[in-house]
PDB file of C-alpha atoms in Angstrom:
ATOM      1  CA  MET A   1      89.049  49.220  12.093  1.00 82.00           C
ATOM      2  CA  ARG A   2      92.059  46.143  12.010  1.00 84.00           C
ATOM      3  CA  TYR A   3      94.696  49.166  14.007  1.00 83.00           C
ATOM      4  CA  VAL A   4      91.449  49.492  16.697  1.00 84.00           C
ATOM      5  CA  GLY A   5      91.113  45.951  17.760  1.00 88.00           C
ATOM      6  CA  TYR A   6      94.558  45.098  17.663  1.00 87.00           C
ATOM      7  CA  TYR A   7      95.567  48.239  20.036  1.00 86.00           C
ATOM      8  CA  LEU A   8      92.353  47.453  22.009  1.00 88.00           C
ATOM      9  CA  SER A   9      94.484  43.465  22.362  1.00 87.00           C
ATOM     10  CA  GLU A  10      97.405  44.323  22.714  1.00 86.00           C
ATOM     11  CA  GLY A  11      98.281  47.866  22.825  1.00 85.00           C
ATOM     12  CA  TYR A  12      98.411  50.803  25.264  1.00 84.00           C
ATOM     13  CA  SER A  13      99.976  54.378  25.948  1.00 82.00           C
ATOM     14  CA  VAL A  14     101.085  56.331  28.045  1.00 82.00           C
ATOM     15  CA  TYR A  15     100.891  60.357  28.468  1.00 82.00           C
ATOM     16  CA  ASN A  16     104.319  61.861  29.760  1.00 84.00           C
ATOM     17  CA  GLU A  17     103.070  65.916  30.822  1.00 87.00           C
ATOM     18  CA  SER A  18     106.211  67.190  31.498  1.00 90.00           C
ATOM     19  CA  THR A  19     107.439  66.324  27.268  1.00 86.00           C
ATOM     20  CA  ARG A  20     103.723  66.263  26.137  1.00 80.00           C
ATOM     21  CA  GLN A  21     104.923  63.276  24.649  1.00 78.00           C
ATOM     22  CA  TYR A  22     102.246  60.694  24.220  1.00 75.00           C
ATOM     23  CA  LYS A  23     103.781  56.350  23.719  1.00 77.00           C
ATOM     24  CA  VAL A  24     101.223  54.265  21.680  1.00 78.00           C
ATOM     25  CA  SER A  25     102.893  50.505  21.885  1.00 80.00           C
ATOM     26  CA  ILE A  26     101.645  47.758  20.875  1.00 82.00           C
ATOM     27  CA  SER A  27     103.678  44.366  22.138  1.00 80.00           C
ATOM     28  CA  GLN A  28     103.573  41.617  19.891  1.00 81.00           C
ATOM     29  CA  SER A  29     105.987  38.539  19.110  1.00 79.00           C
ATOM     30  CA  PRO A  30     107.905  38.919  15.901  1.00 77.00           C
ATOM     31  CA  VAL A  31     109.512  35.261  16.192  1.00 82.00           C
ATOM     32  CA  VAL A  32     105.766  33.155  17.721  1.00 85.00           C
ATOM     33  CA  ASN A  33     103.351  35.583  15.485  1.00 83.00           C
ATOM     34  CA  ALA A  34     105.672  37.651  12.801  1.00 86.00           C
ATOM     35  CA  GLY A  35     102.627  37.561  10.306  1.00 89.00           C
ATOM     36  CA  ILE A  36     100.828  39.720  12.034  1.00 86.00           C
ATOM     37  CA  CYS A  37     103.913  42.004  13.252  1.00 82.00           C
ATOM     38  CA  ASP A  38     103.880  42.785   9.300  1.00 85.00           C
ATOM     39  CA  GLU A  39     100.733  43.121   9.516  1.00 85.00           C
ATOM     40  CA  ILE A  40     101.126  45.791  12.265  1.00 81.00           C
ATOM     41  CA  ASP A  41     103.603  47.474  10.183  1.00 78.00           C
ATOM     42  CA  ASP A  42     100.968  47.934   7.288  1.00 81.00           C
ATOM     43  CA  LEU A  43      98.944  49.594   8.907  1.00 80.00           C
ATOM     44  CA  MET A  44     101.551  51.725  10.355  1.00 70.00           C
ATOM     45  CA  PRO A  45     101.536  54.609   7.305  1.00 68.00           C
ATOM     46  CA  ASP A  46      97.756  55.045   6.513  1.00 71.00           C
ATOM     47  CA  LEU A  47      97.190  55.747  10.213  1.00 68.00           C
ATOM     48  CA  GLY A  48      97.027  59.474   9.601  1.00 64.00           C
ATOM     49  CA  ILE A  49      95.730  59.251  13.694  1.00 58.00           C
ATOM     50  CA  ASP A  50      96.452  62.212  16.365  1.00 56.00           C
ATOM     51  CA  TYR A  51      98.034  60.303  18.666  1.00 53.00           C
ATOM     52  CA  SER A  52      96.554  61.754  21.412  1.00 55.00           C
ATOM     53  CA  ARG A  53      92.892  60.216  20.291  1.00 58.00           C
ATOM     54  CA  TYR A  54      94.212  57.071  22.157  1.00 61.00           C
ATOM     55  CA  GLU A  55      92.966  58.324  25.336  1.00 71.00           C
ATOM     56  CA  TRP A  56      89.464  57.011  23.431  1.00 81.00           C
ATOM     57  CA  PHE A  57      90.256  53.616  24.204  1.00 83.00           C
ATOM     58  CA  GLY A  58      91.821  53.238  27.389  1.00 82.00           C
ATOM     59  CA  HIS A  59      95.961  54.015  28.900  1.00 75.00           C
ATOM     60  CA  ASN A  60      95.861  50.161  29.795  1.00 79.00           C
ATOM     61  CA  SER A  61      94.198  46.626  30.072  1.00 83.00           C
ATOM     62  CA  TYR A  62      92.312  47.493  33.688  1.00 87.00           C
ATOM     63  CA  ASP A  63      90.754  50.326  31.367  1.00 88.00           C
ATOM     64  CA  LYS A  64      89.889  49.784  28.053  1.00 90.00           C
ATOM     65  CA  LYS A  65      86.882  50.828  25.997  1.00 93.00           C
ATOM     66  CA  ILE A  66      86.139  51.276  22.544  1.00 94.00           C
ATOM     67  CA  PRO A  67      83.938  54.001  22.295  1.00 91.00           C
ATOM     68  CA  SER A  68      80.903  54.429  20.703  1.00 92.00           C
ATOM     69  CA  PHE A  69      80.923  55.713  17.651  1.00 90.00           C
ATOM     70  CA  ILE A  70      83.335  53.078  17.033  1.00 92.00           C
ATOM     71  CA  LYS A  71      79.990  50.335  18.228  1.00 95.00           C
ATOM     72  CA  ASN A  72      78.108  52.708  16.215  1.00 95.00           C
ATOM     73  CA  MET A  73      79.832  52.045  12.840  1.00 94.00           C
ATOM     74  CA  SER A  74      78.052  49.151  10.731  1.00 95.00           C
ATOM     75  CA  PRO A  75      78.836  45.510  11.146  1.00 95.00           C
ATOM     76  CA  SER A  76      81.153  44.607   8.652  1.00 94.00           C
ATOM     77  CA  ASN A  77      83.608  46.662  10.119  1.00 92.00           C
ATOM     78  CA  LEU A  78      83.032  45.696  13.901  1.00 95.00           C
ATOM     79  CA  MET A  79      83.816  42.514  12.220  1.00 93.00           C
ATOM     80  CA  ILE A  80      87.498  43.815  11.450  1.00 91.00           C
ATOM     81  CA  LEU A  81      87.985  45.131  14.824  1.00 92.00           C
ATOM     82  CA  ILE A  82      86.693  42.074  16.131  1.00 92.00           C
ATOM     83  CA  GLU A  83      88.980  39.879  13.744  1.00 90.00           C
ATOM     84  CA  ALA A  84      92.755  41.700  14.531  1.00 88.00           C
ATOM     85  CA  PHE A  85      91.299  41.800  18.204  1.00 90.00           C
ATOM     86  CA  ASN A  86      91.382  37.843  17.264  1.00 89.00           C
ATOM     87  CA  ASN A  87      94.150  38.032  15.358  1.00 86.00           C
ATOM     88  CA  GLY A  88      96.098  39.899  18.687  1.00 80.00           C
ATOM     89  CA  ASP A  89      94.255  38.695  22.252  1.00 80.00           C
ATOM     90  CA  ALA A  90      92.412  35.658  21.431  1.00 85.00           C
ATOM     91  CA  SER A  91      92.013  31.340  21.511  1.00 86.00           C
ATOM     92  CA  LYS A  92      89.847  29.502  18.809  1.00 86.00           C
ATOM     93  CA  TYR A  93      88.633  26.205  19.845  1.00 88.00           C
ATOM     94  CA  GLN A  94      86.741  24.141  17.647  1.00 85.00           C
ATOM     95  CA  TYR A  95      83.824  21.193  18.835  1.00 78.00           C
ATOM     96  CA  LYS A  96      82.344  19.587  15.992  1.00 82.00           C
ATOM     97  CA  THR A  97      81.559  21.633  13.677  1.00 85.00           C
ATOM     98  CA  THR A  98      81.136  24.359  15.698  1.00 85.00           C
ATOM     99  CA  ASN A  99      83.981  27.481  16.278  1.00 86.00           C
ATOM    100  CA  ALA A 100      83.923  28.930  19.521  1.00 89.00           C
ATOM    101  CA  VAL A 101      86.292  31.871  20.874  1.00 90.00           C
ATOM    102  CA  HIS A 102      87.977  32.952  23.485  1.00 90.00           C
ATOM    103  CA  ILE A 103      89.040  35.867  24.297  1.00 88.00           C
ATOM    104  CA  GLY A 104      89.779  37.497  27.985  1.00 86.00           C
ATOM    105  CA  THR A 105      90.521  40.909  29.430  1.00 88.00           C
ATOM    106  CA  THR A 106      90.915  42.142  33.310  1.00 88.00           C
ATOM    107  CA  SER A 107      89.258  45.405  31.485  1.00 90.00           C
ATOM    108  CA  GLU A 108      85.460  45.294  32.982  1.00 89.00           C
ATOM    109  CA  GLN A 109      84.484  48.106  30.252  1.00 93.00           C
ATOM    110  CA  LEU A 110      85.586  46.247  27.113  1.00 93.00           C
ATOM    111  CA  ALA A 111      84.222  42.918  27.964  1.00 91.00           C
ATOM    112  CA  ASP A 112      80.399  45.153  27.778  1.00 92.00           C
ATOM    113  CA  ASP A 113      81.851  46.536  25.032  1.00 95.00           C
ATOM    114  CA  LEU A 114      83.314  43.763  22.918  1.00 94.00           C
ATOM    115  CA  LEU A 115      80.066  42.036  24.228  1.00 92.00           C
ATOM    116  CA  GLU A 116      77.802  44.618  23.050  1.00 95.00           C
ATOM    117  CA  ILE A 117      79.585  45.074  19.246  1.00 95.00           C
ATOM    118  CA  LEU A 118      79.879  40.734  19.686  1.00 94.00           C
ATOM    119  CA  PHE A 119      75.928  41.088  19.347  1.00 93.00           C
ATOM    120  CA  LYS A 120      75.349  43.901  16.419  1.00 95.00           C
ATOM    121  CA  CYS A 121      77.599  41.689  14.520  1.00 94.00           C
ATOM    122  CA  GLY A 122      74.889  38.509  15.161  1.00 92.00           C
ATOM    123  CA  CYS A 123      77.299  36.336  17.314  1.00 91.00           C
ATOM    124  CA  LEU A 124      76.252  34.434  20.142  1.00 89.00           C
ATOM    125  CA  LEU A 125      77.489  34.965  23.472  1.00 88.00           C
ATOM    126  CA  LEU A 126      78.781  34.287  26.860  1.00 81.00           C
ATOM    127  CA  LYS A 127      79.946  36.052  29.483  1.00 79.00           C
ATOM    128  CA  ALA A 128      81.944  34.884  33.049  1.00 76.00           C
ATOM    129  CA  SER A 129      83.771  37.048  34.844  1.00 73.00           C
ATOM    130  CA  MET A 130      86.926  34.767  36.617  1.00 68.00           C
ATOM    131  CA  ALA A 131      87.688  36.304  40.455  1.00 60.00           C
ATOM    132  CA  LYS A 132      90.430  34.211  41.920  1.00 59.00           C
ATOM    133  CA  LYS A 133      93.161  36.307  38.069  1.00 69.00           C
ATOM    134  CA  GLY A 134      90.110  39.550  38.015  1.00 75.00           C
ATOM    135  CA  LEU A 135      89.869  38.078  34.588  1.00 81.00           C
ATOM    136  CA  ILE A 136      86.908  38.205  32.614  1.00 84.00           C
ATOM    137  CA  SER A 137      86.280  35.798  29.269  1.00 85.00           C
ATOM    138  CA  ILE A 138      84.152  36.373  26.862  1.00 84.00           C
ATOM    139  CA  TRP A 139      82.861  32.694  24.626  1.00 86.00           C
ATOM    140  CA  PHE A 140      81.430  33.459  21.523  1.00 86.00           C
ATOM    141  CA  ILE A 141      80.253  31.674  18.145  1.00 87.00           C
ATOM    142  CA  VAL A 142      80.331  33.701  15.328  1.00 78.00           C
ATOM    143  CA  THR A 143      76.808  32.517  13.633  1.00 70.00           C
TER     144      THR A 143
END
């Protein structure tokens, strides 16, 4: 689940039909986020994933999604995905004693899927669209 969170927040996949090759990439700065890069590296040997399955998650930032079989997992597994997603692509804020998190995406489907998962995990939610940049913002508080 942790790898899925990183892929959804910072990854993409490309399939070359002529060579029948998949390219899966997760972009992360080894300078700014060395610890996160190490964690992603440590996850790779244990995956055992058929890389053609990345189509389950979409191919680029505009069509990313979370498949139903993942959304139907237990809240504890879903929180692992959310924590990894947050490490890859979220901003955290504190107001008095409340910790809020902001996630931005250009995929309407991914935004809806994240809202569903966060709701299942008992988070307080807010979704806003920013027409100017095509960015969908999700704010949540873990209760």
